[in-house]
GROMACS .gro file of C-alpha atoms in nm:
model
  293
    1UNK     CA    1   0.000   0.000   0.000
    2UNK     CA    2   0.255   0.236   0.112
    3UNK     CA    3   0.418   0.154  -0.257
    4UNK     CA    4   0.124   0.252  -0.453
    5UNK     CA    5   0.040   0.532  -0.213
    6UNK     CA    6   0.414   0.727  -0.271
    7UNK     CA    7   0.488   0.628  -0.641
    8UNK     CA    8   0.127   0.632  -0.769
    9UNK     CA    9   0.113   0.245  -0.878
   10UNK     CA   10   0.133  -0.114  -0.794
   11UNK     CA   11   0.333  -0.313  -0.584
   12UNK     CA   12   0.390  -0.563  -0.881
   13UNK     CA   13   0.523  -0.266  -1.130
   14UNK     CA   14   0.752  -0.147  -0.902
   15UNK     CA   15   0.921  -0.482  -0.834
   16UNK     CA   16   0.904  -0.543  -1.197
   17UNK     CA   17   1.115  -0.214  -1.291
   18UNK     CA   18   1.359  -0.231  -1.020
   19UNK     CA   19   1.428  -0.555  -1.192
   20UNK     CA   20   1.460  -0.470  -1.544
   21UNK     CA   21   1.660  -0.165  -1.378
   22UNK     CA   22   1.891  -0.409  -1.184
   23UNK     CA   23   1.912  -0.607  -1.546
   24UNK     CA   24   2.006  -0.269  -1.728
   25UNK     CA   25   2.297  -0.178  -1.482
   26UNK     CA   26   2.416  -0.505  -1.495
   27UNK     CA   27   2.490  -0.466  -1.901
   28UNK     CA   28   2.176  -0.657  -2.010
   29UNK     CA   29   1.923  -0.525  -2.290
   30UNK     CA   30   1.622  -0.339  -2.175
   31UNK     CA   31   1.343  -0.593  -2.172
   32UNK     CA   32   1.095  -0.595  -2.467
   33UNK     CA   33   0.741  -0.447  -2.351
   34UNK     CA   34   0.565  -0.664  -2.664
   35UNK     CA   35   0.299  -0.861  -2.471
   36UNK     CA   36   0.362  -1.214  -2.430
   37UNK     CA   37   0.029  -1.264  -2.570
   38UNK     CA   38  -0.087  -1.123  -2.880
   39UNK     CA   39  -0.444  -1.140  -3.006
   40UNK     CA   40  -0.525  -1.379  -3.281
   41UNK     CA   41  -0.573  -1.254  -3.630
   42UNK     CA   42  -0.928  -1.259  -3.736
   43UNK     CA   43  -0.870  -1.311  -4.110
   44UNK     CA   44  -0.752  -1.518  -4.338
   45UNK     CA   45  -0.638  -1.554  -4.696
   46UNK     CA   46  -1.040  -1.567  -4.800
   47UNK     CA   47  -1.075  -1.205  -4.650
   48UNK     CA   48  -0.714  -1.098  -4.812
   49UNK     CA   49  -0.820  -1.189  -5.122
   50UNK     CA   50  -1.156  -1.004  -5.132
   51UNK     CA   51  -0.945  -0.725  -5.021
   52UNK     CA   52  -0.673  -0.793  -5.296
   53UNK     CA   53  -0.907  -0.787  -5.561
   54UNK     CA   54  -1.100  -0.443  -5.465
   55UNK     CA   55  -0.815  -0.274  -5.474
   56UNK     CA   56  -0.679  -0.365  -5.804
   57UNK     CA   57  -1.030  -0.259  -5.974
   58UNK     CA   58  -1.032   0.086  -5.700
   59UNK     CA   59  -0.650   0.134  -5.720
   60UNK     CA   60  -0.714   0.452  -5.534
   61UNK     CA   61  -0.877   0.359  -5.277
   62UNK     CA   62  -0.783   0.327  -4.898
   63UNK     CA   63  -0.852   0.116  -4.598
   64UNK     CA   64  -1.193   0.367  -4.525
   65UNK     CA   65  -1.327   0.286  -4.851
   66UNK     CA   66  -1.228  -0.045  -4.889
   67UNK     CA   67  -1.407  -0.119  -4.537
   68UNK     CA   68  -1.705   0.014  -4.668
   69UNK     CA   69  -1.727  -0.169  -4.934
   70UNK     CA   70  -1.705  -0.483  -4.757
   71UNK     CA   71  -2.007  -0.368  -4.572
   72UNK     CA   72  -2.218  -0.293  -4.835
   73UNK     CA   73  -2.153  -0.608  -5.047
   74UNK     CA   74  -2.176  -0.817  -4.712
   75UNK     CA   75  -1.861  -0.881  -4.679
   76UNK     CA   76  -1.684  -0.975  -4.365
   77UNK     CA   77  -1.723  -0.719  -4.097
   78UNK     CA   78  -1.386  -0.576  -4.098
   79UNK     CA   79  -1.245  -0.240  -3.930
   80UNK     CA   80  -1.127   0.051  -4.116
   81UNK     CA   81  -0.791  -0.099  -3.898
   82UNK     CA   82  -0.797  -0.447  -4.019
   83UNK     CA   83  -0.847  -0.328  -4.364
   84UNK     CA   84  -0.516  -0.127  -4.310
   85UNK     CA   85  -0.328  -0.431  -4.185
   86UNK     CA   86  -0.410  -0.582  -4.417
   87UNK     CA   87  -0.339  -0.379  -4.675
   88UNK     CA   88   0.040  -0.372  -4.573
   89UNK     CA   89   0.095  -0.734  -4.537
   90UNK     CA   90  -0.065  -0.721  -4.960
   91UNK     CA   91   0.251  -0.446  -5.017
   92UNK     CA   92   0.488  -0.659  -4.809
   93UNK     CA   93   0.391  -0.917  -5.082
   94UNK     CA   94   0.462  -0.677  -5.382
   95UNK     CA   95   0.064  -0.742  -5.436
   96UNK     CA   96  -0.036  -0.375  -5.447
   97UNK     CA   97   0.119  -0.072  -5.467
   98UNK     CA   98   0.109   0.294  -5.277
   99UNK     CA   99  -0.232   0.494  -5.420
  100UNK     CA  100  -0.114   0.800  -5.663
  101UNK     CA  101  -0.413   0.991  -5.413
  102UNK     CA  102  -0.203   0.907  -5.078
  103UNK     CA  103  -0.071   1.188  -4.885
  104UNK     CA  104   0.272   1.224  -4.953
  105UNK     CA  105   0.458   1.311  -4.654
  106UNK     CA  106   0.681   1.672  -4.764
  107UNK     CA  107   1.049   1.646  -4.695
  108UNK     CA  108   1.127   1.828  -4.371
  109UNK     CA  109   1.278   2.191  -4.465
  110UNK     CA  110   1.633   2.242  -4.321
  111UNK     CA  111   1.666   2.600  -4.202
  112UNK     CA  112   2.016   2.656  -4.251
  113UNK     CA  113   1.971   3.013  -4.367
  114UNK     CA  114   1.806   3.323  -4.274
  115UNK     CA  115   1.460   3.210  -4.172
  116UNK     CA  116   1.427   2.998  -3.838
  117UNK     CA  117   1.133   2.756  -3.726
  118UNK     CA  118   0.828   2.869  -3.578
  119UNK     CA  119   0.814   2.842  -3.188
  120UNK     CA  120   0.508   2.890  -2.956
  121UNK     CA  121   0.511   3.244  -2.755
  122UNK     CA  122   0.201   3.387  -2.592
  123UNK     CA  123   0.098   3.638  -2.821
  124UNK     CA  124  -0.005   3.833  -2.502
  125UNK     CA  125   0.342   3.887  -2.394
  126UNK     CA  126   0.417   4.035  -2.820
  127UNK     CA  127   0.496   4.314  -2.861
  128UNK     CA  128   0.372   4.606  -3.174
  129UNK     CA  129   0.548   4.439  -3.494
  130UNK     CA  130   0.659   4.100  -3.410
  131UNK     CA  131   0.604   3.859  -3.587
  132UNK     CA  132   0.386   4.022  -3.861
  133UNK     CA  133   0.168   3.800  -4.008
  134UNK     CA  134   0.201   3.752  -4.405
  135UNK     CA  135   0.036   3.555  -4.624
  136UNK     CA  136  -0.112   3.560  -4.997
  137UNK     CA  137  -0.436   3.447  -5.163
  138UNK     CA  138  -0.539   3.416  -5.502
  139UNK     CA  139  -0.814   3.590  -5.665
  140UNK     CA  140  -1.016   3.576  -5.966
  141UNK     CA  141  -1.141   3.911  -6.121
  142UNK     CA  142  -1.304   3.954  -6.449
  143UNK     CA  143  -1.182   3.658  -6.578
  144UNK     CA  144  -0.846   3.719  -6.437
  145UNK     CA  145  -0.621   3.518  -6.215
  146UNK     CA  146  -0.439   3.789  -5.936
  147UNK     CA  147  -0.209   3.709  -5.640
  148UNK     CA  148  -0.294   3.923  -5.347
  149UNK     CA  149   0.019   3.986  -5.115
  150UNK     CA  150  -0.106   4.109  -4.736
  151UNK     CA  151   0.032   4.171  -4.374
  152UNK     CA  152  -0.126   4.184  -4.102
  153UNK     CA  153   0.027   4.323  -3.740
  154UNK     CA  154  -0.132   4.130  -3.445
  155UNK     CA  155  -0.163   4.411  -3.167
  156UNK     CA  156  -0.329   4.705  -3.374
  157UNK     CA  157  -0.460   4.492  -3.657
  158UNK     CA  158  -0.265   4.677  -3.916
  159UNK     CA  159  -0.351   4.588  -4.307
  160UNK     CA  160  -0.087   4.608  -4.595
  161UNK     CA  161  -0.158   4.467  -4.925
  162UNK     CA  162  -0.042   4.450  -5.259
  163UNK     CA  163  -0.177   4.324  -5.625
  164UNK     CA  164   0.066   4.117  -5.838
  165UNK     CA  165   0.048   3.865  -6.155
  166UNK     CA  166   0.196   3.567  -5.964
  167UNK     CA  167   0.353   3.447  -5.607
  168UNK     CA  168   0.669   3.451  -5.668
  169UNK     CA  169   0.979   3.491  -5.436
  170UNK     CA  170   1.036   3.824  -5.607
  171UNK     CA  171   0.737   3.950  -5.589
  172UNK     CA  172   0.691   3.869  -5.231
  173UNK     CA  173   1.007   4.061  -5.208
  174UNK     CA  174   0.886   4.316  -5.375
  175UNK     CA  175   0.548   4.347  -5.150
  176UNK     CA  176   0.772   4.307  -4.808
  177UNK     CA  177   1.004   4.607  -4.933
  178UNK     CA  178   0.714   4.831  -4.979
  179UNK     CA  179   0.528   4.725  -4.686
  180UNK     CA  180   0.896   4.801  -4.514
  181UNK     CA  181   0.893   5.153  -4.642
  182UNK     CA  182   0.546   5.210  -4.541
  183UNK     CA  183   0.477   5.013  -4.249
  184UNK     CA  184   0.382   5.311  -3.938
  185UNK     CA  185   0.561   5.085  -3.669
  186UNK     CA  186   0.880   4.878  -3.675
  187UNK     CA  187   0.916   4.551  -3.805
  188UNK     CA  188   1.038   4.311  -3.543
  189UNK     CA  189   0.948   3.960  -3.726
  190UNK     CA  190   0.790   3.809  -3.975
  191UNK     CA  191   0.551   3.520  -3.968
  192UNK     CA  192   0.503   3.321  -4.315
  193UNK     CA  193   0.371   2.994  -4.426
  194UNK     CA  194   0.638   2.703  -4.606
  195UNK     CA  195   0.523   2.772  -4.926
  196UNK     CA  196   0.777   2.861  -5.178
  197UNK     CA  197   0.687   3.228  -5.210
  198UNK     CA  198   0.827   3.263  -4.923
  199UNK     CA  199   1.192   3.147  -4.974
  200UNK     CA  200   1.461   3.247  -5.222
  201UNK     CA  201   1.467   3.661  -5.303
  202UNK     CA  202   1.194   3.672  -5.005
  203UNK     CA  203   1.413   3.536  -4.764
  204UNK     CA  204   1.725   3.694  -4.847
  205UNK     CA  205   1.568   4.040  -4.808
  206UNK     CA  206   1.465   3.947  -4.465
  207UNK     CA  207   1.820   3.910  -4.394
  208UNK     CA  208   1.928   4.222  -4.584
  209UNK     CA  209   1.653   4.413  -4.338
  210UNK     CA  210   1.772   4.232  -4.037
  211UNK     CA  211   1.398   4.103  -4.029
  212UNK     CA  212   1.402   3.766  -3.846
  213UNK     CA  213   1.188   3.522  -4.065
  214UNK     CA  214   0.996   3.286  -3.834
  215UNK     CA  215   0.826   2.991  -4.064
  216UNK     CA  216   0.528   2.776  -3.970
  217UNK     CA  217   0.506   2.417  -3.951
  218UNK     CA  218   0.346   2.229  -4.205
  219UNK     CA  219  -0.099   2.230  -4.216
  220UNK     CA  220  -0.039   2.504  -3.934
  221UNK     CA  221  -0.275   2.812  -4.076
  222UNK     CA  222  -0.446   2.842  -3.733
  223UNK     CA  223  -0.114   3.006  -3.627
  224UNK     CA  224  -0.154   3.298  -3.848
  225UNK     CA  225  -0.516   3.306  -3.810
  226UNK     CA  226  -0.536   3.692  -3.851
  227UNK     CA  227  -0.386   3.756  -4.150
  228UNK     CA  228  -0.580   3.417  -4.269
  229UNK     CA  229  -0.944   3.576  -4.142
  230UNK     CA  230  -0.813   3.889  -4.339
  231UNK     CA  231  -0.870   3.673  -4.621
  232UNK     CA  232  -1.238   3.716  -4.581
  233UNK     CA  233  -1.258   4.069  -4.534
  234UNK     CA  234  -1.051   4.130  -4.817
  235UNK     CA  235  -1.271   3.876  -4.988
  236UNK     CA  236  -1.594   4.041  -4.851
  237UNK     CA  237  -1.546   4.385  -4.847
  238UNK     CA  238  -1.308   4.487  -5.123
  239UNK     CA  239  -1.342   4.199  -5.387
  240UNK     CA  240  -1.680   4.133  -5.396
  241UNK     CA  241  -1.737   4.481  -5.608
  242UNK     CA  242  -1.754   4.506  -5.924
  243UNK     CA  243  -1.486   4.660  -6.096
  244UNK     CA  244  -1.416   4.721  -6.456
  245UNK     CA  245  -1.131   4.506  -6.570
  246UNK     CA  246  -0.840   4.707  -6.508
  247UNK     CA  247  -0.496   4.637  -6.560
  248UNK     CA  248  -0.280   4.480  -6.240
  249UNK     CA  249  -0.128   4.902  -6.144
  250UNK     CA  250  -0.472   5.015  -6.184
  251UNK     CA  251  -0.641   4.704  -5.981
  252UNK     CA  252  -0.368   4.804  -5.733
  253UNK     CA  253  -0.457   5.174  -5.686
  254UNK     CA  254  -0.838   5.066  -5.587
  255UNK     CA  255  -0.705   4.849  -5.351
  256UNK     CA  256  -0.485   5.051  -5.177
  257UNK     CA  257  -0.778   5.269  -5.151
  258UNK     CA  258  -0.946   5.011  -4.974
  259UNK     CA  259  -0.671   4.968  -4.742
  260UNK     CA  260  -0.648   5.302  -4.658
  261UNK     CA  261  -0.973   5.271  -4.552
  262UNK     CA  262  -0.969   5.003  -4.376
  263UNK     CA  263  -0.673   5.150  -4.109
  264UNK     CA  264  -0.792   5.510  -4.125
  265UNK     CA  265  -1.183   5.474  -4.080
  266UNK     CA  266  -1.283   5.099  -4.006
  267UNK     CA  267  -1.350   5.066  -3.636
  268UNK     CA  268  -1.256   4.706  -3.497
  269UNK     CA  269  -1.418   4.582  -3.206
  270UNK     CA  270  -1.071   4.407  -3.067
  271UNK     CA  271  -0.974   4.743  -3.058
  272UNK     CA  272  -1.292   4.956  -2.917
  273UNK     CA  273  -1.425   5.098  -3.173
  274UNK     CA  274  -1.043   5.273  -3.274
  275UNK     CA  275  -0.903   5.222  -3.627
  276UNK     CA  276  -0.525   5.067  -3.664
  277UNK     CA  277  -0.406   5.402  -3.666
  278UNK     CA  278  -0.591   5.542  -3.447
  279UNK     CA  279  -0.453   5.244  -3.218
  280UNK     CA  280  -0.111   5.308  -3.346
  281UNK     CA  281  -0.085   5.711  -3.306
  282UNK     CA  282  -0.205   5.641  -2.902
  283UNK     CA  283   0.093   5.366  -2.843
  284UNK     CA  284   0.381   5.558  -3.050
  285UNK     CA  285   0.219   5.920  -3.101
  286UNK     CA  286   0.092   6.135  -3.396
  287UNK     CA  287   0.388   6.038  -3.599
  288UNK     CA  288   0.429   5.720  -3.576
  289UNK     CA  289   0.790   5.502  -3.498
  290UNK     CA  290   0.860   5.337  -3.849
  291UNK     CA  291   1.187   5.210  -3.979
  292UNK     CA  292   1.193   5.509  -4.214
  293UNK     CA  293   1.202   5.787  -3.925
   0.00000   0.00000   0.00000
């Protein structure tokens, strides 16, 4: 009792580790923790081969699907789990091959550069201008394809945004530069997605800027989720008019219209009814602290 009571479990797994602790110190091989008894499988070459042969007519298809189909052709009654067992010990025997539609797991990206991996830190304790959220989006207009560059500071929900013909890593460039130039507050970080867009020219003039370039793990977009629901309003506010098709500078002009809008007369709740630079002018003053002054 007193066992369980100070180390929080039994009397039998204590005496059990101290062993296999007494066996490690004593040179010997941490003992396997594989049960010594396994449960039996519950198919057989009858099931495999039902298996075997949906598959080679569904090529694309997964254990979920497969399972499913067993089911509705009364089939055995076999888990989504099974199936997937299954399913390896068919590729052990060269009988099937990986789906084309299979997620393919992306090779890791080494940061031996400028930019550095993304790391958590309460956004309460951030400070104006770090890590600046930036992102892109496409949009179609009048029968045209646009990339839509945007950045988006966290504390006084600053909007910058810029109109090009594709994301590229110099046009990205070309968007931070200007937003650098323009941007009423310092730059401290920036926060970006792993797409390529982000790389190459892009991250080189983060390093020319002394920016630091902070990169989000992979399926991650809830970490920049303001400059993602910016998206929206973009989407809802500025491209949902109707505009005469208009070459990419023109395009470009009405949007920065919008923008200026958007930080000079837009209240925001988050921010009690003040605009961004409203917000802005009360933290740093009527003239703002950029990296231009």
């Amino acid at each position: 009792y007193t066992i369980k009571k100070t180390l929080r479990f039994s009397r039998s797994t204590y005496f059990r580790r101290k062993k296999a602790l007494s066996a490690l110190i004593g040179g010997a091989e941490i003992p396997s923790r594989r049960p010594k008894r396994l449960r039996a499988v519950s198919w057989g070459e009858p099931q495999l081969e039902q298996i075997l042969q949906i598959r080679r007519k569904n090529p694309t298809y997964g254990k979920a699907k497969i399972s499913v189909v067993l089911r509705r052709n009364q089939g055995p009654d076999l888990s989504e789990s099974t199936v997937g067992r299954m399913l390896k010990v068919l590729s052990e025997r060269g009988l099937v091959q990986k789906s084309a539609s299979a997620p393919r797991k992306k090779k890791e990206r080494i940061f031996d550069k400028h930019a550095q991996p993304w790391t958590f830190k309460d956004y309460r304790t951030m400070v104006m201008g770090e890590r600046v959220q930036t992102d892109h989006m496409t949009v179609e207009k009048n029968g045209s394809e646009m990339k839509e560059f945007h950045a988006w500071e966290r504390k006084s929900k600053h909007l910058s945004a810029g109109i090009f013909e594709a994301a590229t890593a110099e046009n990205a460039k070309k968007f931070l530069m200007d937003f650098y130039k323009k941007a009423p507050f310092r730059i401290l970080s920036v926060q970006v997605d792993g797409e390529s867009e982000f790389r190459a020219e892009f991250e080189e003039a983060c390093r020319d800027l002394k920016i630091p370039l902070i990169v989000l793990p992979p399926a991650k977009p809830k970490y920049n989720g303001g400059v993602e629901r910016s998206n929206r309003t973009l989407r809802e506010e500025f491209w949902v008019r109707d505009f005469p098709t208009l070459p990419i500078d023109e395009m470009n002009d009405e949007l920065q219209k919008y923008v200026e809008k958007y930080n000079n007369f837009r209240p925001h709740n988050c921010l009690h009814g003040m605009t961004p630079m409203e917000y802005i002018n009360s933290t740093y003053g009527r003239h703002g602290q950029s990296h231009m002054s």
